[in-house]
N, CA, C and O atoms as a Tinker XYZ file with bonds, in Angstrom:
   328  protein
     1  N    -11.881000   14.422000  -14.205000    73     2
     2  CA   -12.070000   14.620000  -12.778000    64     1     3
     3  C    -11.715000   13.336000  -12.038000    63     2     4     5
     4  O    -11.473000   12.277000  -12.617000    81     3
     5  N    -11.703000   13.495000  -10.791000    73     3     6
     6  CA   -10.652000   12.389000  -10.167000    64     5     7
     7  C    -11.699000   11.368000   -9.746000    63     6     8     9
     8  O    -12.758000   11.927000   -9.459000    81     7
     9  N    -11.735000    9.883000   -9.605000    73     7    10
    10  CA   -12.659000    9.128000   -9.062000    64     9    11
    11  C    -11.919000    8.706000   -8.595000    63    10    12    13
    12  O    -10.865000    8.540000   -9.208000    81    11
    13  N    -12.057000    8.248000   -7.106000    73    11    14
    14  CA   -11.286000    7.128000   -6.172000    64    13    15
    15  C    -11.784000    5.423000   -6.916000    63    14    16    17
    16  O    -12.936000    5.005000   -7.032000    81    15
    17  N    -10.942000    4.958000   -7.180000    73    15    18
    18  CA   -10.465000    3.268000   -7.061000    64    17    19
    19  C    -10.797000    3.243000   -8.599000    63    18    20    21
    20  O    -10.910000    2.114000   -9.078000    81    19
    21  N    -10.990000    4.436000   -9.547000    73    19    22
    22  CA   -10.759000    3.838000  -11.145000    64    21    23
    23  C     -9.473000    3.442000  -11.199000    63    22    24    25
    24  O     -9.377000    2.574000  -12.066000    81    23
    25  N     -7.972000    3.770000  -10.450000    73    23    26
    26  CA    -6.790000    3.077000  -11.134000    64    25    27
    27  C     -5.733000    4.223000  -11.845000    63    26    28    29
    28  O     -4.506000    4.128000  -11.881000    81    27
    29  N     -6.452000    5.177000  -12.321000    73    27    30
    30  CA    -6.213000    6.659000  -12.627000    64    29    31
    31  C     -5.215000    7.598000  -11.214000    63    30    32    33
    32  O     -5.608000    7.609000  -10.047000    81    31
    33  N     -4.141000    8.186000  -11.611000    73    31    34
    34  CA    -4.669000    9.077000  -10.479000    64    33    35
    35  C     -4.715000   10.544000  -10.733000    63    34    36    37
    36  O     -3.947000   10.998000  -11.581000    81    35
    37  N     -5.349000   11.163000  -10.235000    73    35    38
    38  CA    -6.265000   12.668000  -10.761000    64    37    39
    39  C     -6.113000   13.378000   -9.806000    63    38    40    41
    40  O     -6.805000   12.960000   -8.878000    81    39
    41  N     -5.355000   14.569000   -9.455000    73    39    42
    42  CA    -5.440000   15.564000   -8.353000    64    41    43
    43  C     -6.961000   15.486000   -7.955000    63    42    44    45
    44  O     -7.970000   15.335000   -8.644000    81    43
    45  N     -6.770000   15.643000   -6.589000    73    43    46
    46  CA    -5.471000   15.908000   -5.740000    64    45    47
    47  C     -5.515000   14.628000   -4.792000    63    46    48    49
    48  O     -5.331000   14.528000   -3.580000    81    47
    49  N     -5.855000   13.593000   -5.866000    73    47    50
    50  CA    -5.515000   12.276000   -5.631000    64    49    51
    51  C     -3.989000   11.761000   -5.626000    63    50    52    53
    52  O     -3.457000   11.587000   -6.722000    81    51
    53  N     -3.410000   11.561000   -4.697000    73    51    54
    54  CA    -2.484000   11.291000   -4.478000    64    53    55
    55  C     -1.559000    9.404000   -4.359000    63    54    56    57
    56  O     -0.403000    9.135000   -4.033000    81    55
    57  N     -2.655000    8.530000   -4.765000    73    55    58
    58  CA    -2.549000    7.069000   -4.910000    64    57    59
    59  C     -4.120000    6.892000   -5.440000    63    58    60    61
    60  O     -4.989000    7.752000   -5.297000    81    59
    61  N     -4.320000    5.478000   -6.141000    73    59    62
    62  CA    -5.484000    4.778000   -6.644000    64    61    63
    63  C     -4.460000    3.877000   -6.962000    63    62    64    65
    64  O     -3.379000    4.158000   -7.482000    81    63
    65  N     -4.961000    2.528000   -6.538000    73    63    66
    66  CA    -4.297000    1.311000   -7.150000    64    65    67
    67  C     -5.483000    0.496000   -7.386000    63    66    68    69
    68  O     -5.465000   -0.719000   -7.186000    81    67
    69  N     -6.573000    1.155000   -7.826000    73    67    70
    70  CA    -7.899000    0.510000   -8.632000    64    69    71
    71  C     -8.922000   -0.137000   -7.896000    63    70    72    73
    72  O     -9.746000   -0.882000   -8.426000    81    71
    73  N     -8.885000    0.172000   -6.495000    73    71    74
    74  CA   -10.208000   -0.225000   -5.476000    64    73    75
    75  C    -10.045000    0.808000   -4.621000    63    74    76    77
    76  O     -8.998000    1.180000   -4.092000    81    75
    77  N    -11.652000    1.461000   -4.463000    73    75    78
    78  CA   -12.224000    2.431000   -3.325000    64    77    79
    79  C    -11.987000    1.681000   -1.648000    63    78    80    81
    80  O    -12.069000    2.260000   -0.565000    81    79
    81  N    -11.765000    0.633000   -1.842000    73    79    82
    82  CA   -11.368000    0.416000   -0.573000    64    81    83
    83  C     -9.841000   -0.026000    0.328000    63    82    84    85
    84  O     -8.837000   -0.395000   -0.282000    81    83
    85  N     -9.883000    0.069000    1.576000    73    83    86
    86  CA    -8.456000    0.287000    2.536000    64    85    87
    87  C     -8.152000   -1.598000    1.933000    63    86    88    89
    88  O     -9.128000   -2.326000    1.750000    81    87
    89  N     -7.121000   -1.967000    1.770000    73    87    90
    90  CA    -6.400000   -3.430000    1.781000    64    89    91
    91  C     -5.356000   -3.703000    0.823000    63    90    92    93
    92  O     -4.459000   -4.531000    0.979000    81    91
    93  N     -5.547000   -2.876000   -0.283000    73    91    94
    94  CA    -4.325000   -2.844000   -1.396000    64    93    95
    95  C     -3.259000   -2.338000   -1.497000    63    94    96    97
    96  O     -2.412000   -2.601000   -2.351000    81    95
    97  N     -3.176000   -1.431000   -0.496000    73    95    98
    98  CA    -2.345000   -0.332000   -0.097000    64    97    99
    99  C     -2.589000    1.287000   -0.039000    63    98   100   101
   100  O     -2.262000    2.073000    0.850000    81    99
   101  N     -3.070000    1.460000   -0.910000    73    99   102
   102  CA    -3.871000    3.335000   -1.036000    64   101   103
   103  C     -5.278000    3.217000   -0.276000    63   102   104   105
   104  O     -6.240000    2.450000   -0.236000    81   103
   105  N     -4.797000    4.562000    0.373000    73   103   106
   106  CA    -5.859000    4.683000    1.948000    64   105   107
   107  C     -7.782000    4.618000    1.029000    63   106   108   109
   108  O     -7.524000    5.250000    0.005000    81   107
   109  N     -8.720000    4.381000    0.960000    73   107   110
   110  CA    -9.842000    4.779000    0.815000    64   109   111
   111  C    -10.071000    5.770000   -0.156000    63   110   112   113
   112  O    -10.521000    5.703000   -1.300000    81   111
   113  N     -9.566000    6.940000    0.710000    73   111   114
   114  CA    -9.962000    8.299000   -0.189000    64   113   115
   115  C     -8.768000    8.671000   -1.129000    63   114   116   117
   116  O     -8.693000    9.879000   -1.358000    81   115
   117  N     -8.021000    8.052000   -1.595000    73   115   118
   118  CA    -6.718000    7.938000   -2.442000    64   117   119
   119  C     -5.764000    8.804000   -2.206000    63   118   120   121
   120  O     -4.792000    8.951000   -2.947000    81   119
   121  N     -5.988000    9.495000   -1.069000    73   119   122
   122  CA    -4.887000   10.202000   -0.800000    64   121   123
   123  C     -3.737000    9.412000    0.077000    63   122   124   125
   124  O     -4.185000    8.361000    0.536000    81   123
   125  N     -2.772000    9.592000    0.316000    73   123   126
   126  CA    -1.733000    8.531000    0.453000    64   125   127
   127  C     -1.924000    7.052000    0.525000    63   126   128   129
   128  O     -2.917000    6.396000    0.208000    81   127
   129  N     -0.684000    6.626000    1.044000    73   127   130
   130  CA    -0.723000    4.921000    1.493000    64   129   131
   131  C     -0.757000    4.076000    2.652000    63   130   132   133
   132  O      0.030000    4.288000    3.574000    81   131
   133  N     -1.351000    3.406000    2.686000    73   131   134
   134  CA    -1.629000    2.480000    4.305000    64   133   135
   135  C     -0.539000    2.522000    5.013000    63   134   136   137
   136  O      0.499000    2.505000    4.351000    81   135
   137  N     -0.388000    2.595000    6.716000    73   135   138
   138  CA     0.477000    2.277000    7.027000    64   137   139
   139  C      1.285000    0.868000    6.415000    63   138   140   141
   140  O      0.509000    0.010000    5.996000    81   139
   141  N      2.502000    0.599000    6.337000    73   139   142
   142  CA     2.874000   -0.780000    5.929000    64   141   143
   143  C      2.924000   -0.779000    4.698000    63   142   144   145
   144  O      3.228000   -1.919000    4.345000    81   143
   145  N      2.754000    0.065000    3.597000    73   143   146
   146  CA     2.812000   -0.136000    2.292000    64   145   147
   147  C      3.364000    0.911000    1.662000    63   146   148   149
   148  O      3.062000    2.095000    1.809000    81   147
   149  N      4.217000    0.430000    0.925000    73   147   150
   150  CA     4.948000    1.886000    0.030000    64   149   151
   151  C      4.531000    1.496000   -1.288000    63   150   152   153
   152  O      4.428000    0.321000   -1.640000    81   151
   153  N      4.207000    2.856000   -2.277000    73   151   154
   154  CA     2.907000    2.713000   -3.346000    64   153   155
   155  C      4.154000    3.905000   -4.550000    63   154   156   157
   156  O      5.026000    4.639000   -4.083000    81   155
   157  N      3.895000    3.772000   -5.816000    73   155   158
   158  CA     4.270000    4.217000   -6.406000    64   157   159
   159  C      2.975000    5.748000   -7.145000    63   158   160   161
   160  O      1.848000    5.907000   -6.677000    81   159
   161  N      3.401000    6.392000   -7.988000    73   159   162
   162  CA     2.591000    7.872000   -7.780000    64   161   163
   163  C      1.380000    7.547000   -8.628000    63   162   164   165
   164  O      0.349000    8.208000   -8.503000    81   163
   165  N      1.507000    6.246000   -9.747000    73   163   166
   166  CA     0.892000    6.677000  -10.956000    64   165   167
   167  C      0.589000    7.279000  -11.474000    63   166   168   169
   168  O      1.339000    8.253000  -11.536000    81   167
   169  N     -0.523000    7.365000  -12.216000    73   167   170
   170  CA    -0.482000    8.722000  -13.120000    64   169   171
   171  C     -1.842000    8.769000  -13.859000    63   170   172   173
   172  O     -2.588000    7.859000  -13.498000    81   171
   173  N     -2.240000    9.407000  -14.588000    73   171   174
   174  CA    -3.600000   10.306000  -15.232000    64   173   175
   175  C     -4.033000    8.639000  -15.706000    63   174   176   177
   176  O     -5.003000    8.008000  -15.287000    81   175
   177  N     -3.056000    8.200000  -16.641000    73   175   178
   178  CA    -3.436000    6.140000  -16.971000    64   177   179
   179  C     -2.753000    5.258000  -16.574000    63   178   180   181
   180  O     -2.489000    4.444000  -17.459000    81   179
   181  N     -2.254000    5.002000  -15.434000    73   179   182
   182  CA    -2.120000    4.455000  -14.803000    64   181   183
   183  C     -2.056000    3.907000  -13.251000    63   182   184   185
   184  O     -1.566000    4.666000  -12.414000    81   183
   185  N     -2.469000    2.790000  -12.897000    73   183   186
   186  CA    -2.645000    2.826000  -11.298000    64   185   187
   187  C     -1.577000    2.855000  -10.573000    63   186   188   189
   188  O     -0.513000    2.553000  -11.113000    81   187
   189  N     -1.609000    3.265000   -9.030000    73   187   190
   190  CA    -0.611000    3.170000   -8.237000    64   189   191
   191  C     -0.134000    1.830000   -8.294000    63   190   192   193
   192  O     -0.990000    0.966000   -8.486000    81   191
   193  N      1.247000    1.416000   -8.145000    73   191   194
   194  CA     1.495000   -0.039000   -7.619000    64   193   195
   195  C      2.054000    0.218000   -6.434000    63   194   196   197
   196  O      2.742000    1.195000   -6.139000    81   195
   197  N      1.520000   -1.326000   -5.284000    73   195   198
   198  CA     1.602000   -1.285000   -3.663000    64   197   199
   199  C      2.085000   -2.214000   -3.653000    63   198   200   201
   200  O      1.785000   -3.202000   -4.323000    81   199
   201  N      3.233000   -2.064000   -2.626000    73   199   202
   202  CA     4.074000   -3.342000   -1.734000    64   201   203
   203  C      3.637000   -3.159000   -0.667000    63   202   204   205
   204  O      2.908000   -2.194000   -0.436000    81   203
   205  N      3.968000   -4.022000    0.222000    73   203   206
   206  CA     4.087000   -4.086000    1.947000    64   205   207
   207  C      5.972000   -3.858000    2.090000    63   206   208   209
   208  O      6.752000   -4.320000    1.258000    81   207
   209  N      6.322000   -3.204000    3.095000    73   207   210
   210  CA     7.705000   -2.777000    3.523000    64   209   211
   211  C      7.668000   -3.591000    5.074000    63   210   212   213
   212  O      7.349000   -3.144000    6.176000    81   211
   213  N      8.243000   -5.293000    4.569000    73   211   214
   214  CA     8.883000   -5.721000    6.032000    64   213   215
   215  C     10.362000   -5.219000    6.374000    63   214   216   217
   216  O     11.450000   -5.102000    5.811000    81   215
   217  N      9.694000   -4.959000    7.799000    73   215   218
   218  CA    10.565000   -4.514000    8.760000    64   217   219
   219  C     10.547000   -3.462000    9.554000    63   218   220   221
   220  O     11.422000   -2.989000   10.280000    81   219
   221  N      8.325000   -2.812000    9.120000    73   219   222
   222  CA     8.811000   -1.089000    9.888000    64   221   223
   223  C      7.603000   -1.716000   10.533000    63   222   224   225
   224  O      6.631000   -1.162000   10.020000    81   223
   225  N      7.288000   -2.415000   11.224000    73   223   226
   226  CA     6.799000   -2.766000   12.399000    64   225   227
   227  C      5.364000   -3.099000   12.603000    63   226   228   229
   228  O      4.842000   -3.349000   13.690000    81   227
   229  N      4.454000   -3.064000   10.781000    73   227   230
   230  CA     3.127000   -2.913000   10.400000    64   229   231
   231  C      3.098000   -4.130000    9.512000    63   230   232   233
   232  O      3.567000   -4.209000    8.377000    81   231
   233  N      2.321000   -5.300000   10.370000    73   231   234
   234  CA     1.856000   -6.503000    9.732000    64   233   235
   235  C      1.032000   -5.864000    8.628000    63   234   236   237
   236  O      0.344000   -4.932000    9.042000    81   235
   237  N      0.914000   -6.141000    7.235000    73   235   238
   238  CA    -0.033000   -5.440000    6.177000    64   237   239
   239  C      0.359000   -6.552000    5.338000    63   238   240   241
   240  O      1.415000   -7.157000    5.522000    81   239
   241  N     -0.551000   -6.865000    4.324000    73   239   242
   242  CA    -0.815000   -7.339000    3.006000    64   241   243
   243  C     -0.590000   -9.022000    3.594000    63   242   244   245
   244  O     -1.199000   -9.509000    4.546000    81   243
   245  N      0.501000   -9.756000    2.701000    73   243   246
   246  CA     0.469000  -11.110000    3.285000    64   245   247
   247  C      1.854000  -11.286000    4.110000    63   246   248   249
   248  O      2.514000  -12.325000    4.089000    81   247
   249  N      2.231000  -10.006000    4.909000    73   247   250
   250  CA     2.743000  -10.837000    6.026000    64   249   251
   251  C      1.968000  -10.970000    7.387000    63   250   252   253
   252  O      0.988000  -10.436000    7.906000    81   251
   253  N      3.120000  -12.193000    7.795000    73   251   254
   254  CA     2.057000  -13.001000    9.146000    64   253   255
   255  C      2.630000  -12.422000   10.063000    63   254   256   257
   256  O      2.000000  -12.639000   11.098000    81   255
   257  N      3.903000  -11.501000   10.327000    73   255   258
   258  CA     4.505000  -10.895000   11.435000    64   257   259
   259  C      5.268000   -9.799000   10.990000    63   258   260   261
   260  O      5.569000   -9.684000    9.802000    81   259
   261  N      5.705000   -8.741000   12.105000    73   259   262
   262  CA     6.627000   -7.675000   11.436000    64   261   263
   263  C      7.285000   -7.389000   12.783000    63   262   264   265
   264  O      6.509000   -6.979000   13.646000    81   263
   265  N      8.048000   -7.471000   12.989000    73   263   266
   266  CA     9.330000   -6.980000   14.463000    64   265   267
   267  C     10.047000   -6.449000   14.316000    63   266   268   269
   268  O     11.087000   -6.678000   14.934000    81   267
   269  N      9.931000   -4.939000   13.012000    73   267   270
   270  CA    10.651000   -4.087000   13.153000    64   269   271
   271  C     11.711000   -4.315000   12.951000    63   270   272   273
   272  O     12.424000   -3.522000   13.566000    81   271
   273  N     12.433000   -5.236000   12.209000    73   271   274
   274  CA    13.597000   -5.945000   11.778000    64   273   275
   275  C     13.360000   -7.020000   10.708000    63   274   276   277
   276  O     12.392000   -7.766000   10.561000    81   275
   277  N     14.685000   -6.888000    9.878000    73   275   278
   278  CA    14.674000   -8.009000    8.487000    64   277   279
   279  C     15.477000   -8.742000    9.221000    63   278   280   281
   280  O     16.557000   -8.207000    8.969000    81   279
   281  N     15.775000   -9.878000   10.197000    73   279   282
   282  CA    17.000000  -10.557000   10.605000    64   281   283
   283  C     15.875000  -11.803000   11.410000    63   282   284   285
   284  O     15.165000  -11.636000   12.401000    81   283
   285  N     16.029000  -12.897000   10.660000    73   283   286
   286  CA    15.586000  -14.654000   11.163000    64   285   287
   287  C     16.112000  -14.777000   11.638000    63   286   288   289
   288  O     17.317000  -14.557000   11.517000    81   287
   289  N     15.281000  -15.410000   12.885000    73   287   290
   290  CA    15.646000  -16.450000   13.704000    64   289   291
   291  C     15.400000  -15.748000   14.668000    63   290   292   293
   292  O     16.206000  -15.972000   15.572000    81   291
   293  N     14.495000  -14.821000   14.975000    73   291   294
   294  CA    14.344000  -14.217000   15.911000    64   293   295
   295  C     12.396000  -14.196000   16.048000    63   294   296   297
   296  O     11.716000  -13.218000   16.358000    81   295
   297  N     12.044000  -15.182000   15.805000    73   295   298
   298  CA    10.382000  -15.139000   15.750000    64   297   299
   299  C      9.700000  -14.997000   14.850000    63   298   300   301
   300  O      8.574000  -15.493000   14.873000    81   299
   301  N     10.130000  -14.299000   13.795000    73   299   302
   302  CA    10.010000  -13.354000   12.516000    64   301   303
   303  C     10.958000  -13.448000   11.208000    63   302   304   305
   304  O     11.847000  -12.610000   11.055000    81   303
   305  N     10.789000  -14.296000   10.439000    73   303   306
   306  CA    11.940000  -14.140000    9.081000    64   305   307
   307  C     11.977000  -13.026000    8.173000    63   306   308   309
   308  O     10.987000  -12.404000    7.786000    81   307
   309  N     13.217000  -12.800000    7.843000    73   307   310
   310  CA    13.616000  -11.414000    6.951000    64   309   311
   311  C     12.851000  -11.240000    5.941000    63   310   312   313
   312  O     13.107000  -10.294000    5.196000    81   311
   313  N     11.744000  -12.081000    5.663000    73   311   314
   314  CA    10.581000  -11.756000    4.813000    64   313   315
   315  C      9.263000  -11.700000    5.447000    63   314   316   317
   316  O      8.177000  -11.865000    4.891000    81   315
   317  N      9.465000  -11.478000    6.531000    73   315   318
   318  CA     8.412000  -11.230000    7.610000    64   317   319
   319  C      7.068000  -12.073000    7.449000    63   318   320   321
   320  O      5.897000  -11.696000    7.416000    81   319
   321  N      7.667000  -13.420000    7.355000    73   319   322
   322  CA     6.698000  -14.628000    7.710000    64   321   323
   323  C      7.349000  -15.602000    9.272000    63   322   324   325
   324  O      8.485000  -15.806000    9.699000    81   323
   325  N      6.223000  -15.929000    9.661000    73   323   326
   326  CA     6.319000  -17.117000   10.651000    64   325   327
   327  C      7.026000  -18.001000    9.716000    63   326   328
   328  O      7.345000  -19.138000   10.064000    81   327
């Protein structure tokens, strides 16, 4: 049966990347992913893995800015740090 933040994921759990809570990328209740983060599906033993996606306009994880663009020198570097 499915537990949120074991790391598992278990219908009709749809992400767990191994914490019940919002910051890793998979929402709380493990059904999808934070804005700002694209998460892979895992599976029955294994956890979701989460990135942050600079450039769609959602400061998340450790970037310090996001302007909706990968292109420096514009406030924001293509790795979406100050």
């Amino acid at each position: 049966y499915p537990i949120c933040g074991d790391g598992r994921v278990i219908s009709p759990e749809t992400c767990d990347d191994g914490t019940a809570s919002n910051g890793q990328g998979c929402r709380e209740n493990c059904i999808g992913s934070l804005p700002g983060y694209t998460c892979t599906a895992g599976s029955n033993i294994t956890a979701s893995s989460c990135s942050t996606v600079c450039g769609d306009g959602v400061v998340a994880g450790l970037e310090t800015c996001d302007n909706s663009n990968a292109i420096s020198g514009d406030g924001c570097s293509s790795t979406c740090l100050i």
